[in-house]
Coordinates of C-alpha atoms and ligand atoms in Angstrom, one line a residue:
M1 CA 0.0 0.0 0.0
A2 CA 1.6 3.3 -1.0
N3 CA 0.6 6.8 -1.9
P4 CA 3.9 8.6 -2.6
L5 CA 2.6 12.1 -2.3
Y6 CA 0.6 11.5 0.9
D7 CA 3.5 9.5 2.4
A8 CA 6.0 12.3 1.8
L9 CA 4.0 15.4 2.4
F10 CA 1.4 14.5 5.0
A11 CA 2.0 11.2 6.8
P12 CA 5.3 12.3 8.5
H13 CA 3.3 15.0 10.4
E14 CA 0.6 12.6 11.8
G15 CA 0.2 13.2 15.5
K16 CA 2.6 16.2 15.7
A17 CA 1.1 18.9 17.9
I18 CA 3.3 21.6 16.3
P19 CA 2.1 24.6 14.2
F20 CA 1.4 24.1 10.6
L21 CA -0.9 27.1 9.8
H22 CA -0.7 30.5 11.6
L23 CA -3.8 32.5 10.8
A24 CA -4.2 36.3 10.6
D25 CA -6.2 36.4 13.8
G26 CA -3.3 34.8 15.7
S27 CA -4.8 31.3 16.0
V28 CA -2.8 28.3 15.1
I29 CA -3.7 25.0 13.4
T30 CA -1.3 22.2 14.3
H31 CA -0.3 19.4 12.0
S32 CA -2.2 16.9 14.0
V33 CA -5.5 18.8 14.0
F34 CA -5.0 19.5 10.3
L35 CA -4.6 15.8 9.6
E36 CA -7.6 14.8 11.6
Q37 CA -9.6 17.1 9.5
V38 CA -8.0 15.6 6.4
S39 CA -9.2 12.2 7.5
Q40 CA -12.7 13.5 8.2
M41 CA -12.8 15.1 4.8
A42 CA -11.4 12.0 3.0
N43 CA -14.2 10.0 4.6
A44 CA -16.8 12.6 3.5
L45 CA -15.5 12.3 -0.1
G46 CA -15.8 8.5 0.1
Y47 CA -19.4 8.9 1.5
L48 CA -20.2 11.0 -1.6
G49 CA -19.0 8.2 -3.8
V50 CA -15.7 9.8 -4.8
T51 CA -13.2 7.0 -5.7
P52 CA -9.5 7.2 -6.7
G53 CA -9.1 8.9 -10.1
D54 CA -12.4 10.9 -9.8
R55 CA -12.1 14.6 -10.4
V56 CA -13.1 17.0 -7.6
A57 CA -13.7 20.5 -9.0
V58 CA -13.2 23.2 -6.4
H59 CA -14.4 26.8 -6.7
I60 CA -14.0 28.0 -3.1
D61 CA -12.3 30.9 -1.3
K62 CA -8.9 30.4 0.2
S63 CA -9.2 29.0 3.8
P64 CA -7.6 26.3 5.9
E65 CA -10.5 24.0 5.0
A66 CA -9.6 24.5 1.3
L67 CA -6.1 23.3 2.0
V68 CA -7.5 20.4 4.0
L69 CA -9.6 19.5 1.0
Y70 CA -6.5 19.3 -1.2
A71 CA -4.8 17.0 1.3
A72 CA -8.0 14.9 1.6
C73 CA -8.1 14.5 -2.2
V74 CA -4.4 13.3 -2.1
K75 CA -5.3 10.9 0.7
S76 CA -8.3 9.4 -1.0
G77 CA -6.7 9.3 -4.4
A78 CA -9.1 11.9 -6.0
V79 CA -7.8 14.3 -8.6
F80 CA -7.9 17.8 -7.2
L81 CA -9.1 20.4 -9.7
P82 CA -8.9 23.9 -8.3
L83 CA -10.6 26.8 -10.1
N84 CA -9.8 30.6 -10.0
T85 CA -12.2 32.1 -7.5
A86 CA -12.8 35.0 -9.9
Y87 CA -14.4 32.8 -12.6
T88 CA -18.0 33.6 -13.4
P89 CA -20.6 30.7 -13.7
A90 CA -20.3 31.2 -17.5
E91 CA -16.6 30.4 -17.3
L92 CA -17.0 27.5 -14.8
S93 CA -19.3 25.3 -16.7
Y94 CA -16.6 24.4 -19.2
F95 CA -14.2 23.1 -16.6
V96 CA -16.8 21.0 -14.8
E97 CA -18.1 19.5 -18.0
D98 CA -14.7 18.9 -19.7
S99 CA -13.2 17.3 -16.6
G100 CA -16.2 15.1 -16.0
A101 CA -16.0 16.1 -12.3
K102 CA -17.7 13.7 -10.0
L103 CA -18.0 16.3 -7.3
F104 CA -18.3 20.1 -7.6
L105 CA -17.6 22.0 -4.5
C106 CA -18.6 25.7 -4.6
D107 CA -18.7 28.6 -2.2
T108 CA -21.9 28.8 -0.1
A109 CA -22.8 32.1 -1.7
E110 CA -22.9 30.7 -5.3
V111 CA -24.9 27.5 -4.9
E112 CA -27.9 28.9 -6.7
A113 CA -25.8 30.3 -9.6
V114 CA -23.9 27.1 -10.2
T115 CA -26.7 24.6 -9.7
P116 CA -27.5 24.5 -13.4
I117 CA -23.9 23.6 -14.1
A118 CA -24.1 20.6 -11.8
E119 CA -27.4 19.6 -13.2
A120 CA -26.1 19.8 -16.8
T121 CA -23.0 17.8 -16.1
G122 CA -24.2 15.3 -13.5
A123 CA -21.6 16.4 -10.9
S124 CA -22.8 16.2 -7.4
L125 CA -22.8 19.7 -5.9
H126 CA -21.8 20.7 -2.4
S127 CA -20.7 23.9 -0.7
L128 CA -17.8 24.9 1.4
G129 CA -17.6 28.4 2.7
A130 CA -14.5 30.4 3.8
K131 CA -15.7 30.2 7.4
G132 CA -15.7 26.5 7.4
D133 CA -19.5 26.4 6.7
G134 CA -21.6 24.8 4.0
S135 CA -23.3 21.5 3.2
F136 CA -20.0 19.7 2.6
M137 CA -18.7 20.8 6.0
D138 CA -21.9 19.7 7.7
L139 CA -21.2 16.2 6.3
V140 CA -17.5 16.4 7.2
C141 CA -18.3 17.1 10.9
T142 CA -20.1 13.7 11.1
Q143 CA -17.2 11.7 9.9
S144 CA -14.5 9.8 11.8
P145 CA -11.1 11.4 12.2
Q146 CA -9.4 8.3 10.9
S147 CA -9.3 7.2 7.3
D148 CA -7.5 4.9 4.9
I149 CA -4.9 6.1 2.6
A150 CA -5.7 5.2 -1.0
T151 CA -3.1 3.3 -2.9
R152 CA -1.7 5.4 -5.7
G153 CA 1.3 5.0 -8.0
A154 CA 3.8 7.7 -9.0
S155 CA 2.3 8.1 -12.5
D156 CA -1.3 8.4 -11.2
L157 CA -2.9 11.8 -11.4
A158 CA -3.0 14.0 -8.3
A159 CA -4.3 17.2 -9.9
L160 CA -5.8 18.6 -13.0
L161 CA -5.0 22.3 -13.5
Y162 CA -6.5 24.1 -16.4
T163 CA -4.4 26.5 -18.4
S164 CA -5.8 28.6 -21.2
G165 CA -4.8 28.1 -24.7
T166 CA -4.0 30.3 -27.7
T167 CA -7.0 28.9 -29.5
G168 CA -9.3 29.9 -26.6
R169 CA -10.1 26.5 -25.2
S170 CA -8.6 25.8 -21.8
K171 CA -6.5 22.7 -21.5
G172 CA -6.4 20.5 -18.4
A173 CA -2.8 19.8 -17.5
M174 CA -2.6 16.3 -15.9
L175 CA -0.2 16.4 -13.0
T176 CA 1.0 13.1 -11.5
Q177 CA 2.0 12.3 -8.0
A178 CA 5.6 12.1 -9.2
N179 CA 5.4 15.5 -10.9
L180 CA 4.3 17.2 -7.6
L181 CA 6.7 15.3 -5.4
S182 CA 9.7 15.8 -7.5
G183 CA 8.9 19.5 -7.7
A184 CA 8.7 19.8 -3.9
E185 CA 12.0 17.8 -3.5
A186 CA 13.8 20.0 -5.9
L187 CA 12.7 23.2 -4.2
V188 CA 13.4 22.1 -0.7
E189 CA 16.9 21.4 -1.8
A190 CA 17.4 24.5 -4.0
W191 CA 15.9 27.0 -1.6
Q192 CA 17.1 25.2 1.6
F193 CA 13.8 25.0 3.3
T194 CA 13.8 23.4 6.8
V195 CA 11.5 22.7 9.7
S196 CA 12.3 26.1 11.1
D197 CA 10.9 28.0 8.1
V198 CA 7.7 30.1 8.4
L199 CA 6.4 31.1 5.0
L200 CA 4.3 34.2 4.5
H201 CA 1.6 32.8 2.3
A202 CA -0.6 35.4 0.6
L203 CA -1.0 33.7 -2.8
P204 CA -4.2 32.1 -4.1
I205 CA -4.2 28.3 -3.8
F206 CA -5.9 27.5 -7.1
H207 CA -2.6 27.8 -9.0
T208 CA 0.7 26.0 -9.1
H209 CA 2.5 28.9 -7.3
G210 CA 0.5 29.1 -4.1
L211 CA -0.5 25.4 -4.0
F212 CA 2.4 23.3 -5.1
V213 CA 5.4 25.6 -5.1
A214 CA 4.5 27.1 -1.7
T215 CA 2.5 24.6 0.2
N216 CA 4.1 21.3 -1.0
T217 CA 7.5 22.7 -0.4
L218 CA 6.7 23.7 3.2
L219 CA 5.0 20.4 3.9
L220 CA 8.0 18.4 2.7
A221 CA 10.3 20.5 4.7
G222 CA 8.0 20.3 7.8
G223 CA 7.9 24.1 8.2
S224 CA 4.8 26.2 8.9
M225 CA 2.9 29.0 7.0
I226 CA 1.3 32.3 7.9
F227 CA -1.7 31.5 5.8
L228 CA -3.5 34.6 4.7
P229 CA -6.7 34.8 2.6
K230 CA -5.1 37.2 0.1
F231 CA -2.4 39.8 -0.4
D232 CA -3.3 42.6 1.9
L233 CA -0.4 45.0 2.4
D234 CA -1.2 46.1 6.0
T235 CA -1.5 42.4 7.1
I236 CA 1.7 41.5 5.2
L237 CA 3.6 44.4 6.9
R238 CA 2.2 43.4 10.3
L239 CA 3.1 39.7 10.0
M240 CA 6.4 39.8 8.1
P241 CA 8.5 40.0 11.3
K242 CA 7.2 36.6 12.3
A243 CA 8.2 35.0 8.9
T244 CA 11.4 33.7 7.5
T245 CA 10.4 33.5 3.8
M246 CA 7.9 34.8 1.3
M247 CA 6.9 33.7 -2.2
G248 CA 5.1 36.1 -4.5
V249 CA 4.4 37.5 -7.9
P250 CA 6.3 40.7 -8.9
T251 CA 3.2 42.8 -7.9
F252 CA 3.8 41.8 -4.3
Y253 CA 7.3 43.2 -4.4
T254 CA 6.4 46.5 -6.2
R255 CA 3.6 47.0 -3.7
L256 CA 5.9 46.5 -0.8
L257 CA 8.4 48.9 -2.3
D258 CA 5.7 51.5 -2.8
D259 CA 5.1 51.5 1.0
A260 CA 7.5 53.5 3.2
R261 CA 6.7 51.2 6.2
F262 CA 8.6 48.4 4.4
T263 CA 12.1 48.7 5.8
T264 CA 15.2 46.7 6.5
D265 CA 14.1 46.3 10.1
L266 CA 10.7 44.9 9.0
A267 CA 12.5 42.2 6.9
S268 CA 15.2 41.5 9.5
E269 CA 13.9 38.0 10.3
M270 CA 13.5 37.1 6.6
R271 CA 16.1 34.8 5.0
L272 CA 14.5 34.6 1.5
F273 CA 12.2 36.4 -0.9
I274 CA 11.2 34.4 -4.0
S275 CA 9.5 35.8 -7.1
G276 CA 7.9 34.1 -10.1
S277 CA 4.9 33.6 -12.4
A278 CA 5.8 36.8 -14.3
P279 CA 8.9 38.7 -15.1
L280 CA 10.5 40.6 -12.2
L281 CA 11.8 43.9 -13.5
A282 CA 15.6 44.3 -13.0
E283 CA 14.8 47.7 -11.5
T284 CA 12.5 46.0 -8.8
H285 CA 15.3 43.6 -8.0
V286 CA 17.8 46.5 -7.5
Q287 CA 15.4 48.7 -5.5
F288 CA 14.6 45.8 -3.3
E289 CA 18.2 45.1 -2.6
Q290 CA 18.8 48.8 -1.9
R291 CA 15.9 49.0 0.5
T292 CA 16.4 45.7 2.4
G293 CA 19.7 44.2 1.5
H294 CA 17.9 41.1 0.2
H295 CA 18.3 39.9 -3.4
I296 CA 15.0 38.6 -4.5
L297 CA 15.4 35.0 -5.8
E298 CA 13.6 34.8 -9.2
R299 CA 12.6 31.4 -10.6
Y300 CA 10.6 30.3 -13.6
G301 CA 7.9 27.6 -14.1
M302 CA 4.6 26.7 -15.7
T303 CA 1.5 24.9 -14.8
E304 CA 2.5 22.0 -17.1
T305 CA 6.0 21.7 -15.6
N306 CA 5.9 23.1 -12.0
M307 CA 9.3 24.8 -11.6
N308 CA 12.0 24.6 -14.2
T309 CA 14.7 27.0 -13.2
S310 CA 15.9 29.0 -10.3
N311 CA 18.5 31.6 -9.4
P312 CA 21.0 30.1 -6.9
Y313 CA 20.4 30.2 -3.2
D314 CA 24.2 30.6 -2.7
G315 CA 25.9 32.6 -5.4
E316 CA 24.8 35.5 -7.5
R317 CA 21.1 36.0 -8.0
R318 CA 21.2 37.8 -11.3
A319 CA 18.6 40.4 -12.0
G320 CA 16.6 39.9 -15.2
T321 CA 17.4 36.2 -15.3
V322 CA 15.7 33.1 -14.0
G323 CA 18.9 31.3 -13.1
F324 CA 19.7 27.7 -13.9
A325 CA 17.8 24.4 -14.5
L326 CA 16.7 22.9 -11.2
P327 CA 18.2 19.6 -10.1
G328 CA 16.9 16.8 -12.4
V329 CA 15.6 19.2 -15.0
E330 CA 17.0 19.6 -18.5
I331 CA 16.6 22.8 -20.4
K332 CA 17.5 23.6 -24.0
I333 CA 16.9 26.6 -26.3
C334 CA 15.6 25.5 -29.7
D335 CA 14.9 26.9 -33.1
P336 CA 11.1 27.4 -33.3
E337 CA 10.9 26.0 -36.8
T338 CA 13.2 23.0 -36.7
G339 CA 13.4 22.2 -33.0
A340 CA 17.2 22.1 -33.3
T341 CA 19.2 23.1 -30.3
L342 CA 20.6 26.6 -30.7
P343 CA 24.1 27.7 -29.7
Q344 CA 24.6 29.5 -26.3
G345 CA 23.5 33.1 -26.5
E346 CA 20.9 32.7 -29.3
I347 CA 17.3 33.3 -28.7
G348 CA 14.9 30.5 -29.2
V349 CA 12.0 28.5 -27.7
L350 CA 12.7 27.1 -24.3
E351 CA 12.1 23.3 -24.0
V352 CA 12.2 21.4 -20.8
R353 CA 12.4 17.7 -19.7
G354 CA 12.4 16.1 -16.3
P355 CA 10.3 14.4 -13.7
N356 CA 8.4 17.7 -13.2
V357 CA 6.9 17.6 -16.7
F358 CA 3.2 16.8 -16.9
R359 CA 1.6 13.7 -18.4
G360 CA -0.3 15.6 -21.1
Y361 CA -3.6 17.5 -21.6
W362 CA -6.8 15.9 -20.4
N363 CA -8.7 14.4 -23.3
M364 CA -6.6 16.4 -25.8
P365 CA -4.1 13.9 -27.4
E366 CA -3.4 16.1 -30.4
K367 CA -2.6 19.1 -28.3
T368 CA -0.4 16.9 -26.2
R369 CA 1.5 15.7 -29.2
E370 CA 1.9 19.3 -30.5
E371 CA 3.5 20.5 -27.3
L372 CA 5.1 17.4 -25.7
R373 CA 7.7 15.7 -27.8
E374 CA 8.1 12.0 -27.9
D375 CA 11.5 12.3 -26.3
G376 CA 9.8 13.9 -23.3
F377 CA 10.8 17.6 -24.0
F378 CA 7.9 20.0 -23.4
I379 CA 7.8 23.1 -25.7
T380 CA 7.0 25.9 -23.4
G381 CA 6.4 28.7 -25.9
D382 CA 8.7 31.0 -23.9
L383 CA 11.5 32.7 -25.8
A384 CA 14.8 32.6 -23.9
L385 CA 18.6 32.6 -24.2
I386 CA 21.4 31.2 -22.0
D387 CA 24.0 33.9 -21.2
A388 CA 27.8 33.3 -21.2
D389 CA 27.6 32.3 -17.5
G390 CA 24.8 29.8 -18.0
Y391 CA 22.0 32.0 -16.6
I392 CA 18.7 31.7 -18.4
Q393 CA 16.9 34.8 -19.5
I394 CA 13.3 34.8 -20.5
V395 CA 13.2 37.4 -23.2
G396 CA 9.7 37.1 -24.6
R397 CA 6.8 34.8 -25.4
G398 CA 6.2 32.9 -28.6
K399 CA 2.6 32.6 -27.5
D400 CA 0.0 35.3 -27.5
L401 CA -0.3 35.7 -23.7
I402 CA -0.8 38.6 -21.3
I403 CA 0.4 38.1 -17.7
S404 CA -1.4 40.5 -15.3
G405 CA -0.5 40.4 -11.7
G406 CA 0.6 36.8 -12.2
Y407 CA -2.6 35.7 -13.8
N408 CA -2.4 34.4 -17.4
I409 CA -4.8 35.9 -19.8
Y410 CA -5.2 34.5 -23.3
P411 CA -6.2 37.3 -25.7
K412 CA -8.0 34.8 -27.9
E413 CA -10.5 33.9 -25.2
I414 CA -11.5 37.6 -24.7
E415 CA -11.5 38.3 -28.5
L416 CA -13.9 35.3 -29.1
F417 CA -16.2 36.8 -26.4
L418 CA -16.0 40.4 -27.6
D419 CA -16.8 39.3 -31.2
T420 CA -20.2 38.0 -30.0
L421 CA -21.3 41.3 -28.6
P422 CA -23.8 43.6 -30.5
G423 CA -22.2 46.2 -32.7
V424 CA -18.7 44.5 -32.8
R425 CA -17.5 43.1 -36.1
E426 CA -14.2 42.0 -34.7
S427 CA -11.7 42.6 -32.0
A428 CA -8.0 42.3 -31.0
V429 CA -6.8 42.1 -27.5
I430 CA -3.2 43.2 -26.5
G431 CA -1.3 43.7 -23.3
A432 CA -0.1 47.1 -22.2
P433 CA 2.5 47.9 -19.5
H434 CA 1.0 48.5 -16.1
P435 CA 2.8 49.7 -13.0
D436 CA 1.0 47.5 -10.6
F437 CA 0.1 44.3 -12.6
G438 CA 3.1 44.4 -14.9
E439 CA 0.7 44.1 -17.9
S440 CA -2.9 44.8 -18.4
V441 CA -5.6 44.2 -21.0
V442 CA -6.4 46.6 -23.9
A443 CA -9.2 45.7 -26.3
V444 CA -9.4 47.1 -29.8
L445 CA -12.9 46.9 -31.4
V446 CA -14.0 47.3 -35.0
P447 CA -17.7 48.3 -35.3
D448 CA -20.0 46.3 -37.4
G449 CA -20.8 48.5 -40.4
D450 CA -22.4 51.7 -39.3
A451 CA -23.4 50.3 -35.9
S452 CA -22.2 52.2 -32.9
I453 CA -20.6 50.4 -30.1
D454 CA -22.1 51.0 -26.7
L455 CA -19.1 50.8 -24.3
D456 CA -21.3 50.6 -21.2
A457 CA -23.0 47.6 -22.6
I458 CA -19.7 46.0 -23.6
N459 CA -18.3 46.6 -20.1
A460 CA -21.5 45.2 -18.5
A461 CA -21.3 42.1 -20.7
V462 CA -17.7 41.6 -19.9
R463 CA -18.3 41.9 -16.1
A464 CA -21.1 39.4 -16.3
N465 CA -19.2 36.8 -18.2
L466 CA -15.5 37.1 -17.7
A467 CA -13.4 37.0 -14.5
G468 CA -12.5 40.5 -13.4
F469 CA -8.8 40.2 -14.0
K470 CA -9.5 39.5 -17.7
R471 CA -11.6 42.7 -18.1
P472 CA -10.1 45.1 -20.6
R473 CA -9.0 48.2 -18.7
V474 CA -9.0 50.2 -21.9
I475 CA -11.2 49.8 -25.0
E476 CA -10.3 51.4 -28.3
I477 CA -12.5 51.7 -31.3
I478 CA -10.9 51.7 -34.8
D479 CA -12.2 51.4 -38.3
A480 CA -10.2 48.3 -39.2
L481 CA -7.6 46.0 -37.7
P482 CA -4.1 46.2 -39.3
R483 CA -3.4 42.9 -41.2
N484 CA -0.5 41.5 -43.1
A485 CA -0.8 40.0 -46.6
M486 CA -1.8 36.7 -45.2
G487 CA -4.7 38.4 -43.3
K488 CA -3.1 38.0 -39.9
V489 CA -3.8 40.7 -37.4
Q490 CA -0.7 42.7 -36.8
K491 CA -0.7 43.0 -33.0
N492 CA 2.7 44.5 -32.9
Q493 CA 1.4 47.4 -34.9
L494 CA -1.5 47.8 -32.5
R495 CA 0.9 47.7 -29.6
E496 CA 3.0 50.4 -31.1
T497 CA -0.1 52.6 -31.8
F498 CA -1.7 52.3 -28.4
W499 CA 1.3 51.8 -26.1
G500 CA 2.9 54.8 -27.7
G501 CA -0.2 56.8 -26.8
L502 CA -0.5 55.6 -23.2
R503 CA 1.8 57.6 -21.0
R504 CA 1.9 57.2 -17.3
L505 CA 1.7 60.5 -15.5
K506 CA 1.3 59.8 -11.9
R507 CA 1.0 57.0 -9.4
S508 CA -1.3 58.1 -6.7
S509 CA -1.7 55.1 -4.4
Q510 CA -0.2 51.8 -3.3
F511 CA -2.7 50.1 -5.6
G512 CA -1.2 51.8 -8.6
V513 CA -4.2 53.9 -9.4
F514 CA -2.7 56.4 -11.9
E515 CA -3.6 58.7 -14.6
L516 CA -3.1 58.2 -18.2
R517 CA -2.7 60.8 -20.9
C518 CA -3.3 59.5 -24.3
Q519 CA -3.1 60.7 -27.8
A520 CA -6.0 63.0 -28.6
A521 CA -7.3 60.6 -31.2
I522 CA -7.9 57.9 -28.6
A523 CA -8.6 59.9 -25.5
L524 CA -12.3 59.9 -26.0
N525 CA -12.6 56.1 -26.1
I526 CA -10.4 55.6 -23.0
A527 CA -12.5 58.0 -21.0
A528 CA -15.7 56.3 -22.1
S529 CA -14.5 52.8 -21.5
D530 CA -13.1 53.2 -18.0
P531 CA -14.0 56.5 -16.6
G532 CA -11.5 57.9 -14.1
R533 CA -9.5 54.8 -13.7
F534 CA -7.0 52.6 -15.4
G535 CA -5.9 50.1 -12.8
Ligands
MCA601 C1 -7.3 41.3 -9.2 N1 -7.7 42.2 -10.2 C2 -6.8 42.1 -11.2 C3 -5.8 41.1 -10.8 N2 -6.2 40.7 -9.5 N3 -6.8 42.7 -12.4 C4 -5.8 42.4 -13.2 N4 -4.8 41.5 -12.9 C5 -4.8 40.8 -11.7 N5 -3.9 39.9 -11.3 C6 -8.8 43.1 -10.2 C7 -10.1 42.5 -9.7 O1 -10.8 41.9 -10.8 C8 -10.8 43.7 -9.2 O2 -11.3 44.4 -10.3 C9 -9.7 44.5 -8.6 O3 -8.5 44.1 -9.3 C10 -9.5 44.3 -7.1 O4 -9.5 42.9 -6.8 P1 -8.6 42.3 -5.6 O5 -8.8 40.9 -5.5 O6 -8.8 43.2 -4.4 O7 -7.2 42.5 -6.2 P2 -5.8 42.5 -5.5 O8 -5.9 42.1 -4.1 O9 -5.2 43.8 -5.7 O10 -5.0 41.4 -6.3 C11 -3.9 41.6 -7.0 C12 -2.9 40.4 -6.7 C13 -3.6 39.1 -7.1 C14 -2.5 40.4 -5.3 C15 -1.7 40.6 -7.6 O11 -4.1 39.2 -8.5 C16 -2.8 37.9 -6.9 O12 -2.7 37.4 -5.8 N6 -2.1 37.4 -8.0 C17 -1.3 36.2 -7.9 C18 -1.6 35.3 -9.0 C19 -0.9 34.0 -9.0 O13 -0.8 33.3 -7.9 N7 -0.4 33.5 -10.1 C20 0.3 32.3 -10.1 C21 -0.1 31.5 -11.3 P3 -12.6 45.3 -10.3 O14 -12.4 46.4 -9.3 O15 -12.8 45.7 -11.7 O16 -13.7 44.3 -9.8 S1 0.9 29.9 -11.4 C22 2.0 30.4 -12.6 O17 1.9 31.4 -13.2 C23 3.2 29.6 -12.8 C24 3.1 28.1 -12.6 C25 4.4 30.1 -12.0 O18 5.4 30.3 -12.6 O19 4.1 30.4 -10.8
AMP602 P1 1.0 29.4 -16.3 O1 0.5 29.1 -17.6 O2 0.1 30.1 -15.4 O3 1.6 28.3 -15.7 O4 2.2 30.5 -16.6 C1 3.4 30.1 -17.0 C2 4.1 31.2 -17.8 O5 4.4 32.3 -16.8 C3 5.4 30.8 -18.3 O6 5.2 30.1 -19.6 C4 6.1 32.2 -18.5 O7 5.6 32.8 -19.7 C5 5.6 32.9 -17.3 N1 6.5 33.0 -16.2 C6 6.6 32.3 -15.1 N2 7.6 32.6 -14.3 C7 8.3 33.6 -15.0 C8 9.4 34.4 -14.8 N3 10.1 34.3 -13.6 N4 9.8 35.3 -15.7 C9 9.1 35.4 -16.9 N5 8.0 34.7 -17.1 C10 7.6 33.8 -16.2

């Protein structure tokens, strides 16, 4: 009987009355209490008919119970399928249907809104609220605090994480027990996590970063986490003196730097700040070092691969680079056309192979073949080079992708939606630089004949159907999209036209609310699409 992931991450902590989660109100959940709840939840999953290999789709707020649920899925062999809490019901139905989820756990406040999804897909629906309430928790409370550990093999699925695609349809990345365990092992070693570490955890737990990179690593090391519902600057500043490490997206670090309360003293107990999910500007790295004496350690990964590279713990953490391949991981830079490995210093597509690389896309064998080579190398779509000292630099993306505050946004998905709206003939979505989120979404619309585009109606439709982070912050209207001879939309040209016109004037708050001055020709549309705010 074995379950490699449970055996490595959770079983060693059974019965230990030492802290695992420190909550914002000062209360503490010990490993032993956490694991008793895991058993109760695993029994509740069994009661609901969930068996090993069944998908459990989860759309709930971050809470200790949400983390217990992840562990309970590992223990009972279910496949954990976390979904961004910002998704609207219109977005959720695809994931529940595509995955064939047996159980769909939603927030208590959205039961009514998502009931039609459960009815249409045949998933059993239960609720779990951020306060530990809901129909699922009522059931959990009746269960025994002891449960069996389901037998799983290293190549069995532990999680299914959807990542959007350039064609608009999200792809479920199948992550095995071995993928997740090898990732945690590499990071404990690379970043020297120990039982004494206290991680300041303010990331969401529906993505690889907050769930696997942060949580699995701490579990394997046996450390504890200050487990916060979200990134709230005041809370972070209050609790940082109790932490030894933090993991965040670049926005976390620019927000800290924007606050004068963030000082060397405040960070004096910290041994390591780690950044990833989006490029950390070299200027942020330098400013952070000047303010605190700490060199942020930047690493690089993907949903499909967990972590691929990291700057060194000991040795130079080079700004603007993502360091070297992690232990056990192979990286090569390839010609995008031929796949041939390029000489050092040349820019090409980064390919990666190792125990971290996923098993393929759920029910998408063709997509899997397109991106995962037979020899095991995964084609990331990121453009990179290896410098003379072996440091890897991500220099761009071969894929049409916007990363806003660490969330990936695929323009195609938004374009497909905008194209369905009244008055819109076609659309193009591009990313624009943003001081808080790194990049943000700009939509360019072409009216249908003489029809006028009602921007209020567009905004309302977007809000009702798409997660807030995907909402275009600026909408432009133009007569026709620039195309090349093949008819392909020239997004570079759009970027030049509109980025050139968007000039930052002033940052007026920690949240990056700032004013924009734009070319006279487009000012009207910006004002109409997002009155008074671009942020
Ligand atoms: C929130 N909003 C955003 C974003 N987040 N808009 C654009 N981009 C965002 N990232 C919008 C909301 O829709 C809302 O809009 C308004 O901002 C306020 O929402 P709130 O939740 O209060 O925002 P926040 O607290 O300021 O959140 C910003 C954040 C958060 C802290 C940067 O987005 C965050 O925690 N990001 C981390 C994402 C992450 O974990 N990524 C890892 C992916 P409105 O006012 O219009 O309603 S894993 C990955 O990428 C790979 C594997 C890797 O390498 O790690
Ligand atoms: P996701 O699909 O959410 O897993 O996002 C993965 C993508 O985030 C990668 O393919 C990169 O484009 C980007 N990414 C992650 N970490 C970094 C980093 N440190 N620097 C630049 N891009 C990054």
